[in-house]
């Protein structure tokens, strides 16, 4: 039987041992179709179907062999009927009629536009679509709409925010963040996470994890950092989320659980060296201003040092890798992984009452915390 019958992580390991992922044009066509399908189900708030296609896409991504016929995907995990139908059609016809239908769908196209605005999710898109709005121009023209502070910033800096963040921009922002944090906490560790830590060349934002080794904690650090940026005129937007961490709280077992760290979703002004001299000279001549900065989305997360490793793992992503890792911990290892810790469920006795006895269980779980290798 196939070695790929094993569950996700062991299957992933088997792939890594078998060799590097093989790229092919067909593979990208399949992954693109899956991503479109997943996105459309996300817009329809059908999480199960959405995840089905996202999983299928990540399985394909790491295949150490090319897919050219249906037999190639035999024994692979996450290849349900909906997924197989699309693979079959793409292998035979070169394209998927279903994915094409979605791409031409009016609702999909509107949601795609709406959700490209920072602060606009599926719920808001649904509301706008129900009101008969179809394009961003129509949304902007409608002055009866009450936009949130976040959405206003999303529209204000729209062009900058949809143009991707480059590695060079990430490095520049990284310097700013490190310099500012170290003014207040000289020993603090500032680590870039998210897509850039995974080696991606571009991203939609830049994610940072901040921690202070040793006993000293500073609950005000994030506030001090953004206050300084405000003073320097670098802060275009800031949504501060205070820590919701309560010691008695049990770990969340949801696959897509967010964490309880103090964090800040911000938009920073990144000054850029002027490259286009002609437009600068033109502007001097006509007394118009040339914009010499770019708005950049930055996420800052601050963690206690003892939870740093788990936070780093969670915030490095990808989102799908996190989901699979948590699923693997839960189903294959009887453990619970979140951005705060790894808990061993088997070492909690009396399974019937362990989740009822809140305080006692939390302590028990903490005693059985399993440190990750290399922490
Ligand atoms: P993102 O910045 O949303 O995604 P990304 O960096 O992988 O890709 P992009 O280039 O589009 O920015 O999130 C980074 C990771 O952090 C993601 O894998 C999920 C995780 N995460 C949490 O663990 N908790 C959170 O509250 C959020 C928002 C993200
Ligand atoms: Mn990111
Ligand atoms: Mn993202
Ligand atoms: Mn982010």
Tab-separated table of C-alpha atoms and ligand atoms in Angstrom:
chain	number	residue	atom	x	y	z
A	1	UNK	CA	0.000	0.000	0.000
A	2	UNK	CA	1.006	3.602	-0.455
A	3	UNK	CA	3.201	5.376	2.066
A	4	UNK	CA	0.979	8.402	1.562
A	5	UNK	CA	-1.924	6.858	3.448
A	6	UNK	CA	-0.362	8.255	6.610
A	7	UNK	CA	-1.823	11.404	8.084
A	8	UNK	CA	-0.680	14.899	7.112
A	9	UNK	CA	2.579	15.415	9.008
A	10	UNK	CA	3.942	11.917	8.549
A	11	UNK	CA	2.868	12.185	4.956
A	12	UNK	CA	4.661	15.505	4.688
A	13	UNK	CA	7.799	13.947	6.183
A	14	UNK	CA	7.557	11.088	3.703
A	15	UNK	CA	7.425	13.653	0.897
A	16	UNK	CA	10.451	15.502	2.206
A	17	UNK	CA	12.373	12.238	2.342
A	18	UNK	CA	11.256	11.297	-1.138
A	19	UNK	CA	12.715	14.488	-2.546
A	20	UNK	CA	12.095	18.116	-3.288
A	21	UNK	CA	8.679	19.229	-4.482
A	22	UNK	CA	8.369	18.977	-8.243
A	23	UNK	CA	7.014	22.019	-10.028
A	24	UNK	CA	5.059	21.751	-13.220
A	25	UNK	CA	2.725	23.980	-15.139
A	26	UNK	CA	-0.165	21.575	-14.562
A	27	UNK	CA	0.483	21.580	-10.832
A	28	UNK	CA	0.200	25.370	-10.711
A	29	UNK	CA	-2.971	25.243	-12.782
A	30	UNK	CA	-4.441	22.785	-10.266
A	31	UNK	CA	-3.343	24.832	-7.252
A	32	UNK	CA	-4.750	28.021	-8.784
A	33	UNK	CA	-8.107	26.349	-9.375
A	34	UNK	CA	-8.157	25.024	-5.795
A	35	UNK	CA	-7.357	28.468	-4.423
A	36	UNK	CA	-10.193	30.044	-6.382
A	37	UNK	CA	-12.607	27.360	-5.173
A	38	UNK	CA	-11.421	27.752	-1.563
A	39	UNK	CA	-11.799	31.520	-1.716
A	40	UNK	CA	-15.305	31.270	-3.123
A	41	UNK	CA	-16.318	28.915	-0.303
A	42	UNK	CA	-14.734	31.325	2.166
A	43	UNK	CA	-16.919	34.088	0.731
A	44	UNK	CA	-19.895	31.772	1.225
A	45	UNK	CA	-18.745	31.057	4.789
A	46	UNK	CA	-18.544	27.367	4.008
A	47	UNK	CA	-15.497	26.564	6.106
A	48	UNK	CA	-15.520	22.809	5.525
A	49	UNK	CA	-15.408	23.010	1.722
A	50	UNK	CA	-12.968	25.892	1.894
A	51	UNK	CA	-10.502	23.926	4.040
A	52	UNK	CA	-10.921	20.889	1.797
A	53	UNK	CA	-9.530	22.844	-1.164
A	54	UNK	CA	-6.829	24.614	0.869
A	55	UNK	CA	-5.578	21.230	2.137
A	56	UNK	CA	-5.622	19.767	-1.351
A	57	UNK	CA	-3.583	22.744	-2.594
A	58	UNK	CA	-0.941	22.307	0.085
A	59	UNK	CA	-0.707	18.562	-0.552
A	60	UNK	CA	-0.072	19.232	-4.253
A	61	UNK	CA	2.439	21.937	-3.471
A	62	UNK	CA	4.804	19.527	-1.756
A	63	UNK	CA	4.440	16.507	-4.042
A	64	UNK	CA	7.898	15.207	-4.960
A	65	UNK	CA	6.580	13.987	-8.318
A	66	UNK	CA	4.563	15.564	-11.138
A	67	UNK	CA	0.836	14.964	-11.591
A	68	UNK	CA	-0.151	14.150	-15.153
A	69	UNK	CA	-2.852	11.501	-14.771
A	70	UNK	CA	-5.467	10.503	-12.199
A	71	UNK	CA	-3.344	7.534	-11.117
A	72	UNK	CA	-0.692	9.947	-9.793
A	73	UNK	CA	-2.963	11.147	-7.004
A	74	UNK	CA	-3.986	7.660	-5.908
A	75	UNK	CA	-3.511	7.195	-2.167
A	76	UNK	CA	-2.901	10.881	-1.495
A	77	UNK	CA	-4.620	12.411	1.532
A	78	UNK	CA	-7.183	15.217	1.204
A	79	UNK	CA	-8.375	14.253	-2.284
A	80	UNK	CA	-12.161	14.191	-1.846
A	81	UNK	CA	-14.690	13.911	-4.661
A	82	UNK	CA	-15.000	17.673	-5.213
A	83	UNK	CA	-11.227	17.922	-5.490
A	84	UNK	CA	-10.896	14.872	-7.758
A	85	UNK	CA	-13.566	16.186	-10.132
A	86	UNK	CA	-11.563	19.337	-10.677
A	87	UNK	CA	-8.278	17.494	-11.117
A	88	UNK	CA	-9.876	15.178	-13.646
A	89	UNK	CA	-11.308	18.043	-15.664
A	90	UNK	CA	-8.029	19.958	-15.691
A	91	UNK	CA	-6.068	16.884	-16.737
A	92	UNK	CA	-8.535	16.167	-19.550
A	93	UNK	CA	-9.645	19.630	-20.677
A	94	UNK	CA	-6.756	21.785	-19.521
A	95	UNK	CA	-9.038	23.915	-17.367
A	96	UNK	CA	-11.799	23.633	-14.810
A	97	UNK	CA	-15.270	24.777	-15.812
A	98	UNK	CA	-16.184	25.136	-12.134
A	99	UNK	CA	-13.235	27.406	-11.314
A	100	UNK	CA	-13.980	29.373	-14.486
A	101	UNK	CA	-17.603	29.764	-13.441
A	102	UNK	CA	-16.457	31.130	-10.076
A	103	UNK	CA	-14.056	33.589	-11.699
A	104	UNK	CA	-16.912	34.911	-13.853
A	105	UNK	CA	-19.359	35.012	-10.961
A	106	UNK	CA	-20.552	38.519	-10.069
A	107	UNK	CA	-20.725	37.821	-6.337
A	108	UNK	CA	-17.212	36.351	-6.292
A	109	UNK	CA	-15.822	39.321	-8.209
A	110	UNK	CA	-17.446	41.828	-5.854
A	111	UNK	CA	-16.300	39.989	-2.720
A	112	UNK	CA	-12.806	39.763	-4.147
A	113	UNK	CA	-12.731	43.550	-4.604
A	114	UNK	CA	-14.358	44.348	-1.257
A	115	UNK	CA	-12.112	42.052	0.810
A	116	UNK	CA	-9.019	43.558	-0.794
A	117	UNK	CA	-9.633	46.592	1.444
A	118	UNK	CA	-7.933	46.474	4.860
A	119	UNK	CA	-10.685	46.085	7.466
A	120	UNK	CA	-13.258	44.613	5.102
A	121	UNK	CA	-14.072	40.939	5.609
A	122	UNK	CA	-16.730	38.567	4.409
A	123	UNK	CA	-19.402	40.003	6.750
A	124	UNK	CA	-19.026	43.577	5.481
A	125	UNK	CA	-18.803	42.383	1.877
A	126	UNK	CA	-22.044	40.478	2.340
A	127	UNK	CA	-23.723	43.607	3.694
A	128	UNK	CA	-22.520	45.771	0.806
A	129	UNK	CA	-23.460	43.137	-1.759
A	130	UNK	CA	-26.979	42.865	-0.302
A	131	UNK	CA	-27.284	46.646	-0.593
A	132	UNK	CA	-26.700	46.233	-4.304
A	133	UNK	CA	-23.120	47.490	-4.316
A	134	UNK	CA	-20.830	45.686	-6.768
A	135	UNK	CA	-17.560	47.599	-7.113
A	136	UNK	CA	-15.226	49.580	-4.873
A	137	UNK	CA	-16.103	52.704	-6.865
A	138	UNK	CA	-19.763	52.215	-5.939
A	139	UNK	CA	-18.794	51.733	-2.290
A	140	UNK	CA	-16.678	54.880	-2.297
A	141	UNK	CA	-19.476	56.869	-3.959
A	142	UNK	CA	-22.049	55.761	-1.379
A	143	UNK	CA	-21.861	58.277	1.446
A	144	UNK	CA	-24.607	56.681	3.483
A	145	UNK	CA	-22.190	53.908	4.480
A	146	UNK	CA	-20.709	54.083	7.938
A	147	UNK	CA	-17.100	52.913	7.615
A	148	UNK	CA	-15.034	51.771	10.590
A	149	UNK	CA	-11.793	53.542	11.440
A	150	UNK	CA	-9.956	50.554	10.014
A	151	UNK	CA	-11.884	50.602	6.723
A	152	UNK	CA	-11.324	54.343	6.355
A	153	UNK	CA	-7.586	53.713	6.626
A	154	UNK	CA	-8.014	50.812	4.196
A	155	UNK	CA	-9.495	53.122	1.551
A	156	UNK	CA	-7.122	55.989	2.294
A	157	UNK	CA	-3.986	53.873	1.736
A	158	UNK	CA	-5.572	51.383	-0.663
A	159	UNK	CA	-3.037	51.638	-3.504
A	160	UNK	CA	-0.026	51.247	-1.201
A	161	UNK	CA	-1.565	48.387	0.741
A	162	UNK	CA	-2.576	46.292	-2.284
A	163	UNK	CA	0.869	46.655	-3.813
A	164	UNK	CA	2.886	43.974	-2.077
A	165	UNK	CA	5.597	44.506	0.523
A	166	UNK	CA	9.054	43.596	-0.787
A	167	UNK	CA	11.869	41.908	1.123
A	168	UNK	CA	13.836	45.185	1.020
A	169	UNK	CA	10.887	47.068	2.532
A	170	UNK	CA	10.548	44.369	5.194
A	171	UNK	CA	14.237	44.806	6.093
A	172	UNK	CA	13.844	48.588	6.282
A	173	UNK	CA	10.789	48.342	8.554
A	174	UNK	CA	12.571	45.689	10.616
A	175	UNK	CA	15.329	48.192	11.392
A	176	UNK	CA	12.787	50.800	12.464
A	177	UNK	CA	10.952	48.345	14.719
A	178	UNK	CA	14.176	47.039	16.297
A	179	UNK	CA	15.543	50.535	16.919
A	180	UNK	CA	12.329	51.746	18.506
A	181	UNK	CA	11.807	48.675	20.706
A	182	UNK	CA	15.433	48.696	21.902
A	183	UNK	CA	15.142	52.310	23.013
A	184	UNK	CA	12.767	51.141	25.710
A	185	UNK	CA	14.000	47.564	26.248
A	186	UNK	CA	17.632	47.184	25.117
A	187	UNK	CA	17.678	43.382	25.555
A	188	UNK	CA	14.424	42.718	23.741
A	189	UNK	CA	14.316	40.142	20.956
A	190	UNK	CA	12.560	41.380	17.837
A	191	UNK	CA	11.939	38.676	15.240
A	192	UNK	CA	10.328	38.936	11.859
A	193	UNK	CA	7.667	36.213	11.487
A	194	UNK	CA	4.913	35.449	8.982
A	195	UNK	CA	5.664	34.948	5.311
A	196	UNK	CA	9.059	36.672	5.420
A	197	UNK	CA	10.317	34.225	8.060
A	198	UNK	CA	9.224	31.416	5.736
A	199	UNK	CA	11.509	32.871	3.087
A	200	UNK	CA	8.880	34.527	0.911
A	201	UNK	CA	10.050	37.411	-1.284
A	202	UNK	CA	6.829	39.404	-0.962
A	203	UNK	CA	4.035	39.728	1.554
A	204	UNK	CA	0.851	41.642	2.285
A	205	UNK	CA	2.203	42.847	5.622
A	206	UNK	CA	5.215	42.438	7.937
A	207	UNK	CA	4.792	40.501	11.169
A	208	UNK	CA	6.993	40.951	14.247
A	209	UNK	CA	7.249	39.051	17.485
A	210	UNK	CA	8.706	40.851	20.477
A	211	UNK	CA	9.848	39.306	23.736
A	212	UNK	CA	12.185	40.220	26.571
A	213	UNK	CA	14.436	37.389	27.853
A	214	UNK	CA	14.667	37.312	31.609
A	215	UNK	CA	12.185	38.281	34.263
A	216	UNK	CA	11.550	41.837	33.185
A	217	UNK	CA	8.282	42.464	31.429
A	218	UNK	CA	6.938	45.750	30.255
A	219	UNK	CA	3.211	45.907	29.689
A	220	UNK	CA	3.583	49.422	28.356
A	221	UNK	CA	6.204	48.618	25.701
A	222	UNK	CA	3.844	48.423	22.733
A	223	UNK	CA	2.152	51.656	23.821
A	224	UNK	CA	5.513	53.394	24.141
A	225	UNK	CA	6.528	52.210	20.680
A	226	UNK	CA	3.409	53.424	18.903
A	227	UNK	CA	3.380	56.679	20.888
A	228	UNK	CA	6.891	57.433	19.684
A	229	UNK	CA	5.936	56.657	16.079
A	230	UNK	CA	2.921	58.899	16.469
A	231	UNK	CA	5.196	61.704	17.654
A	232	UNK	CA	7.556	61.087	14.738
A	233	UNK	CA	4.650	61.192	12.325
A	234	UNK	CA	5.238	57.599	11.218
A	235	UNK	CA	2.008	56.075	12.493
A	236	UNK	CA	-0.801	56.144	9.935
A	237	UNK	CA	-3.110	53.729	11.738
A	238	UNK	CA	-3.055	51.635	14.889
A	239	UNK	CA	-5.432	49.099	16.373
A	240	UNK	CA	-4.157	48.055	19.797
A	241	UNK	CA	-5.480	44.747	21.118
A	242	UNK	CA	-4.858	44.319	24.830
A	243	UNK	CA	-3.851	40.921	26.161
A	244	UNK	CA	-6.806	38.692	26.962
A	245	UNK	CA	-4.652	36.100	28.635
A	246	UNK	CA	-6.214	34.688	31.788
A	247	UNK	CA	-4.311	32.063	33.729
A	248	UNK	CA	-7.436	30.002	34.469
A	249	UNK	CA	-8.454	29.817	30.866
A	250	UNK	CA	-8.133	26.480	29.130
A	251	UNK	CA	-6.381	26.195	25.812
A	252	UNK	CA	-8.642	26.601	22.865
A	253	UNK	CA	-9.116	23.460	20.801
A	254	UNK	CA	-10.427	25.224	17.752
A	255	UNK	CA	-8.333	24.641	14.648
A	256	UNK	CA	-8.212	28.319	13.746
A	257	UNK	CA	-7.817	29.721	17.228
A	258	UNK	CA	-6.201	33.116	17.518
A	259	UNK	CA	-4.139	33.863	20.585
A	260	UNK	CA	-4.411	36.067	23.653
A	261	UNK	CA	-1.233	38.122	23.276
A	262	UNK	CA	-1.159	41.889	23.358
A	263	UNK	CA	-0.779	43.006	19.755
A	264	UNK	CA	-1.043	45.907	17.415
A	265	UNK	CA	-2.280	45.970	13.814
A	266	UNK	CA	-0.709	49.088	12.411
A	267	UNK	CA	0.009	50.992	9.223
A	268	UNK	CA	3.422	52.637	9.126
A	269	UNK	CA	4.783	55.341	6.910
A	270	UNK	CA	7.983	54.090	5.285
A	271	UNK	CA	10.047	56.810	3.666
A	272	UNK	CA	11.592	55.688	0.417
A	273	UNK	CA	14.595	57.032	-1.439
A	274	UNK	CA	13.438	58.976	-4.455
A	275	UNK	CA	14.238	57.033	-7.615
A	276	UNK	CA	12.334	58.931	-10.233
A	277	UNK	CA	14.211	62.224	-10.600
A	278	UNK	CA	12.131	63.479	-13.480
A	279	UNK	CA	8.895	63.525	-11.509
A	280	UNK	CA	10.729	65.248	-8.656
A	281	UNK	CA	11.948	67.979	-10.981
A	282	UNK	CA	8.493	68.219	-12.515
A	283	UNK	CA	6.984	68.632	-9.089
A	284	UNK	CA	9.450	71.390	-8.205
A	285	UNK	CA	8.528	73.155	-11.393
A	286	UNK	CA	4.791	72.913	-10.797
A	287	UNK	CA	4.962	73.166	-7.001
A	288	UNK	CA	3.204	69.847	-6.500
A	289	UNK	CA	4.262	67.359	-3.899
A	290	UNK	CA	5.756	63.988	-4.706
A	291	UNK	CA	4.844	61.281	-2.254
A	292	UNK	CA	8.138	59.928	-0.955
A	293	UNK	CA	6.704	57.291	1.354
A	294	UNK	CA	4.671	54.102	1.243
A	295	UNK	CA	2.011	52.912	3.686
A	296	UNK	CA	2.929	49.466	5.037
A	297	UNK	CA	0.854	47.075	7.132
A	298	UNK	CA	2.748	45.954	10.224
A	299	UNK	CA	1.663	43.468	12.906
A	300	UNK	CA	3.406	43.652	16.269
A	301	UNK	CA	2.898	40.899	18.833
A	302	UNK	CA	4.426	40.830	22.303
A	303	UNK	CA	4.846	37.604	24.281
A	304	UNK	CA	6.127	36.539	27.687
A	305	UNK	CA	9.520	34.869	27.181
A	306	UNK	CA	8.367	31.416	28.336
A	307	UNK	CA	5.709	31.335	25.591
A	308	UNK	CA	7.963	32.784	22.922
A	309	UNK	CA	8.719	29.483	21.136
A	310	UNK	CA	5.050	28.638	20.678
A	311	UNK	CA	4.210	32.149	19.570
A	312	UNK	CA	7.060	32.021	17.055
A	313	UNK	CA	5.818	28.718	15.676
A	314	UNK	CA	2.245	29.997	15.367
A	315	UNK	CA	3.103	33.379	13.898
A	316	UNK	CA	5.553	31.947	11.379
A	317	UNK	CA	2.656	30.234	9.651
A	318	UNK	CA	1.618	29.369	7.116
A	319	UNK	CA	-1.951	29.373	8.333
A	320	UNK	CA	-2.482	25.973	6.729
A	321	UNK	CA	0.689	24.561	8.313
A	322	UNK	CA	-0.555	25.777	11.707
A	323	UNK	CA	-3.904	24.091	11.182
A	324	UNK	CA	-2.265	20.826	10.207
A	325	UNK	CA	0.180	20.967	13.093
A	326	UNK	CA	-2.627	21.513	15.599
A	327	UNK	CA	-4.676	18.758	14.033
A	328	UNK	CA	-1.687	16.429	14.177
A	329	UNK	CA	-0.997	17.320	17.825
A	330	UNK	CA	-4.600	16.656	18.727
A	331	UNK	CA	-5.393	13.502	16.766
A	332	UNK	CA	-2.052	11.748	16.441
A	333	UNK	CA	-0.312	12.817	19.644
A	334	UNK	CA	-3.237	13.498	21.998
A	335	UNK	CA	-1.835	16.917	22.736
A	336	UNK	CA	-3.141	20.441	22.365
A	337	UNK	CA	-1.000	23.019	20.622
A	338	UNK	CA	-1.737	26.716	20.560
A	339	UNK	CA	0.324	29.909	20.340
A	340	UNK	CA	0.966	29.774	24.124
A	341	UNK	CA	2.007	26.203	24.886
A	342	UNK	CA	1.860	22.512	24.057
A	343	UNK	CA	-0.238	20.446	26.453
A	344	UNK	CA	-0.214	16.690	26.945
A	345	UNK	CA	-3.811	15.526	27.225
A	346	UNK	CA	-2.867	12.003	28.337
A	347	UNK	CA	-1.058	13.292	31.389
A	348	UNK	CA	-4.223	14.911	32.665
A	349	UNK	CA	-5.963	12.195	34.635
A	350	UNK	CA	-9.706	11.857	35.068
A	351	UNK	CA	-10.613	12.834	31.535
A	352	UNK	CA	-14.276	13.255	32.514
A	353	UNK	CA	-13.704	16.110	34.900
A	354	UNK	CA	-10.491	17.647	33.711
A	355	UNK	CA	-12.183	20.249	31.591
A	356	UNK	CA	-14.725	21.104	34.252
A	357	UNK	CA	-12.281	21.730	37.032
A	358	UNK	CA	-10.916	24.895	35.510
A	359	UNK	CA	-8.271	26.075	37.919
A	360	UNK	CA	-6.949	22.653	38.909
A	361	UNK	CA	-6.775	21.525	35.317
A	362	UNK	CA	-4.888	24.544	34.152
A	363	UNK	CA	-2.157	23.870	36.679
A	364	UNK	CA	-2.083	20.235	35.694
A	365	UNK	CA	-1.766	21.132	32.044
A	366	UNK	CA	1.035	23.533	32.783
A	367	UNK	CA	2.997	20.939	34.716
A	368	UNK	CA	2.847	18.636	31.746
A	369	UNK	CA	3.890	21.214	29.207
A	370	UNK	CA	6.197	19.602	26.687
A	371	UNK	CA	8.949	21.934	25.488
A	372	UNK	CA	9.598	21.873	21.780
A	373	UNK	CA	12.992	20.728	20.604
A	374	UNK	CA	15.557	23.463	20.160
A	375	UNK	CA	13.823	26.041	22.318
B	1	LIG	P1	-0.447	36.756	8.138
B	1	LIG	O1	0.394	37.965	8.223
B	1	LIG	O2	-1.916	36.976	8.003
B	1	LIG	O3	-0.010	35.813	6.917
B	1	LIG	P2	1.387	35.527	6.237
B	1	LIG	O4	2.466	36.357	6.847
B	1	LIG	O5	1.576	34.057	6.273
B	1	LIG	O6	1.176	35.944	4.714
B	1	LIG	P3	1.087	37.437	4.117
B	1	LIG	O7	2.258	37.628	3.233
B	1	LIG	O8	-0.208	37.464	3.360
B	1	LIG	O9	1.082	38.395	5.262
B	1	LIG	O10	-0.242	35.872	9.449
B	1	LIG	C1	0.988	35.301	9.819
B	1	LIG	C2	0.767	34.048	10.603
B	1	LIG	O11	0.356	34.338	11.928
B	1	LIG	C3	-0.324	33.184	9.996
B	1	LIG	O12	0.211	31.931	9.642
B	1	LIG	C4	-1.335	32.970	11.061
B	1	LIG	C5	-0.708	33.501	12.314
B	1	LIG	N1	-1.628	34.297	13.127
B	1	LIG	C6	-1.826	33.938	14.456
B	1	LIG	O13	-1.267	32.949	14.923
B	1	LIG	N2	-2.672	34.699	15.223
B	1	LIG	C7	-3.321	35.803	14.723
B	1	LIG	O14	-4.076	36.476	15.463
B	1	LIG	C8	-3.103	36.165	13.333
B	1	LIG	C9	-3.786	37.372	12.732
B	1	LIG	C10	-2.249	35.390	12.590
B	2	LIG	MN1	2.200	38.440	7.146
B	3	LIG	MN1	-2.301	37.217	4.753
B	4	LIG	MN1	-0.045	39.638	9.624
